[in-house]
Short mmCIF file of C-alpha atoms in Angstrom, two decimals:
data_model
loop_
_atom_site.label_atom_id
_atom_site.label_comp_id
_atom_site.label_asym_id
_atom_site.label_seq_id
_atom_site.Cartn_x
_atom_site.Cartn_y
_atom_site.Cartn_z
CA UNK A 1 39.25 27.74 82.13
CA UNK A 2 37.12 25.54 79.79
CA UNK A 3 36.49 27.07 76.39
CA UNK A 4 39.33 30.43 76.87
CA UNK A 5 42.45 30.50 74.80
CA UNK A 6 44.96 33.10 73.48
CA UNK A 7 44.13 33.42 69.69
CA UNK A 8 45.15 35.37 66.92
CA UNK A 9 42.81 35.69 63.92
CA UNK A 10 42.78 38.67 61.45
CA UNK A 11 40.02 41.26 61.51
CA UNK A 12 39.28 44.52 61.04
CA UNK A 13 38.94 46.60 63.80
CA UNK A 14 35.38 47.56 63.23
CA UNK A 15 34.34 43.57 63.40
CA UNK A 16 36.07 43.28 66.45
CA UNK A 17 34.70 46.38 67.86
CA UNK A 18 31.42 44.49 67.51
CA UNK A 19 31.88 41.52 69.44
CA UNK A 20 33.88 43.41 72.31
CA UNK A 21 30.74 45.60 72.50
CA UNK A 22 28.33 42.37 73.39
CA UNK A 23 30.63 41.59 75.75
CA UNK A 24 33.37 39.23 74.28
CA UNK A 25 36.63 39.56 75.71
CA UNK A 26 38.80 40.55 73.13
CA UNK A 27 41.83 42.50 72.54
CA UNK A 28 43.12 44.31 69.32
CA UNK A 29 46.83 44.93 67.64
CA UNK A 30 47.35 46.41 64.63
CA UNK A 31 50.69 46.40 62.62
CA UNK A 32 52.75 48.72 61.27
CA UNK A 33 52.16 50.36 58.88
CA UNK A 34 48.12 50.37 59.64
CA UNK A 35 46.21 48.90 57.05
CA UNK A 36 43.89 51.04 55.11
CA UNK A 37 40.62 50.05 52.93
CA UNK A 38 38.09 52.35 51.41
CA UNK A 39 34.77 51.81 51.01
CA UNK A 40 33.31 52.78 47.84
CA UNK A 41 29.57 54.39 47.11
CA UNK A 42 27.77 54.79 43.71
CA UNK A 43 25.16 55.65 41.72
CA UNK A 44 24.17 54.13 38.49
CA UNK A 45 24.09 56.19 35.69
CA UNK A 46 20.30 55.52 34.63
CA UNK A 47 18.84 54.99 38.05
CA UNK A 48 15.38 56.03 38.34
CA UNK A 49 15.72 57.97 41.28
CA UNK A 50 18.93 59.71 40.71
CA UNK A 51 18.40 62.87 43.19
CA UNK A 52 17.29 60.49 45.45
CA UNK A 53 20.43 59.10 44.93
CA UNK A 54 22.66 61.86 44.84
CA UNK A 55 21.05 62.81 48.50
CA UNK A 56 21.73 60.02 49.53
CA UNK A 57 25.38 59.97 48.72
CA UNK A 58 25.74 63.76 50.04
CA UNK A 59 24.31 62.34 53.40
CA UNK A 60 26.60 59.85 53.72
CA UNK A 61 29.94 61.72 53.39
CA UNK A 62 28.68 64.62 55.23
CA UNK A 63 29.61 64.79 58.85
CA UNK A 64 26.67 63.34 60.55
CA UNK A 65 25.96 60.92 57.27
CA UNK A 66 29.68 59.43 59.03
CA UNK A 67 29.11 59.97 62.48
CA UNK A 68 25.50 57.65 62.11
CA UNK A 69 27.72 55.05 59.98
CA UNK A 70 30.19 54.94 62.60
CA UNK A 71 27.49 54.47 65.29
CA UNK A 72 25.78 51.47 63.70
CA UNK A 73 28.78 49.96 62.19
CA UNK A 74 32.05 51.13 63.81
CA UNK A 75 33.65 52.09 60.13
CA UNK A 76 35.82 54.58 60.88
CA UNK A 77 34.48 57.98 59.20
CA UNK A 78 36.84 59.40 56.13
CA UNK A 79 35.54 63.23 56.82
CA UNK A 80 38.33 65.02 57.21
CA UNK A 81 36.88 66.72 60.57
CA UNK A 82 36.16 63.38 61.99
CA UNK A 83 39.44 62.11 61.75
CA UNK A 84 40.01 61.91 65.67
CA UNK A 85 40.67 58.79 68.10
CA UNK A 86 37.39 58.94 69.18
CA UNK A 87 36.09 57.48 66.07
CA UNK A 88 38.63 54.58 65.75
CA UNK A 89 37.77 51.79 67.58
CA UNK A 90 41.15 50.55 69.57
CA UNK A 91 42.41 53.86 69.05
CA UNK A 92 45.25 53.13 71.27
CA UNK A 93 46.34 50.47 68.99
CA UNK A 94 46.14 52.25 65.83
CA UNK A 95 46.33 56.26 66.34
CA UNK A 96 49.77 57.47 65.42
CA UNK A 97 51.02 54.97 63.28
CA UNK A 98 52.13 55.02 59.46
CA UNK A 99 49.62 53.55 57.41
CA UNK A 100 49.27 52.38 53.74
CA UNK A 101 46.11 51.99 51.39
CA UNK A 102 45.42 49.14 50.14
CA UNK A 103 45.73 49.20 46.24
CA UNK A 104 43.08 46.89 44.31
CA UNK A 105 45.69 46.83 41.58
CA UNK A 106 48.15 44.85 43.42
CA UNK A 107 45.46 42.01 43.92
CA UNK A 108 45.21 41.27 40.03
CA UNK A 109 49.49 41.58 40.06
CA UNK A 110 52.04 38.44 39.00
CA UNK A 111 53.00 39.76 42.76
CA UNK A 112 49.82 38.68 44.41
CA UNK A 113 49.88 35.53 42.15
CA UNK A 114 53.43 34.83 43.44
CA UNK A 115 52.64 35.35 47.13
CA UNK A 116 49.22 33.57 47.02
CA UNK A 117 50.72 30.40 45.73
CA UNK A 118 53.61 30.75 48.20
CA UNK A 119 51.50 31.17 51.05
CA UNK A 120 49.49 28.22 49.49
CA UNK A 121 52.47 25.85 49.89
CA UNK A 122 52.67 27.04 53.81
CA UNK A 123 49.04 26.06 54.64
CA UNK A 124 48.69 22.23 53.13
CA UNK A 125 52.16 21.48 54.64
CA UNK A 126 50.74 23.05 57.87
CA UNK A 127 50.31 19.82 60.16
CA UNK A 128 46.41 18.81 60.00
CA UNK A 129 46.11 20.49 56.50
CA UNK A 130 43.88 18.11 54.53
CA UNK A 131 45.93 16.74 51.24
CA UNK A 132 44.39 16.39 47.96
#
């Protein structure tokens, strides 16, 4: 058909969980081991409305704070008592798998340097890559 192709782009499950919910027909993988990110939350030290704040943030990593977030964004919840397929979106993909965190320190590493530039090399020899 016009317009329909077999594609691979990275995403987070979560983003694709989005699209396949309006309709798009999409599939998910994940690798091995499952790639983890956190989301952070905080409050500033002299913010003017610091209960407010501190509400807030109590709300948010309380069970129904994560249950709403997973509703309107399809982030999978990090309560512990949440922690069931039902809030992972491709479940089937990803349940049962090893997974890894992501550490922030290895993206300011002389590893990450090394690997970005490698991968560099692979995308402007990739046929069509622009040359500068």
């Amino acid at each position: 058909m016009a317009g329909e192709f077999h594609a691979s782009l990275p995403s987070p499950e979560w983003v694709a969980k989005r699209y396949v919910t309006k309709g798009a027909p999409l599939g998910y993988h994940c690798p091995v081991p499952v790639p983890i990110t956190l989301s952070q939350i905080a409050m500033l030290d002299k913010s003017p409305r610091r209960n407010a704040a501190r509400l807030f943030i109590n709300w948010m990593v309380s069970r129904e704070g994560q249950i709403v977030q997973y509703a309107t964004t399809f982030a999978v919840p990090v309560h512990k008592a949440l922690q069931l397929p039902q809030f992972v979106p491709f479940a089937d993909t990803i349940v049962g798998k090893r997974a890894n965190v992501r550490d922030d320190a290895l993206l300011v590493s002389d590893t990450h340097k090394k690997m970005s530039e490698l991968w560099d090399t692979y995308w402007a020899a990739a046929p069509g890559a622009k040359k500068n």
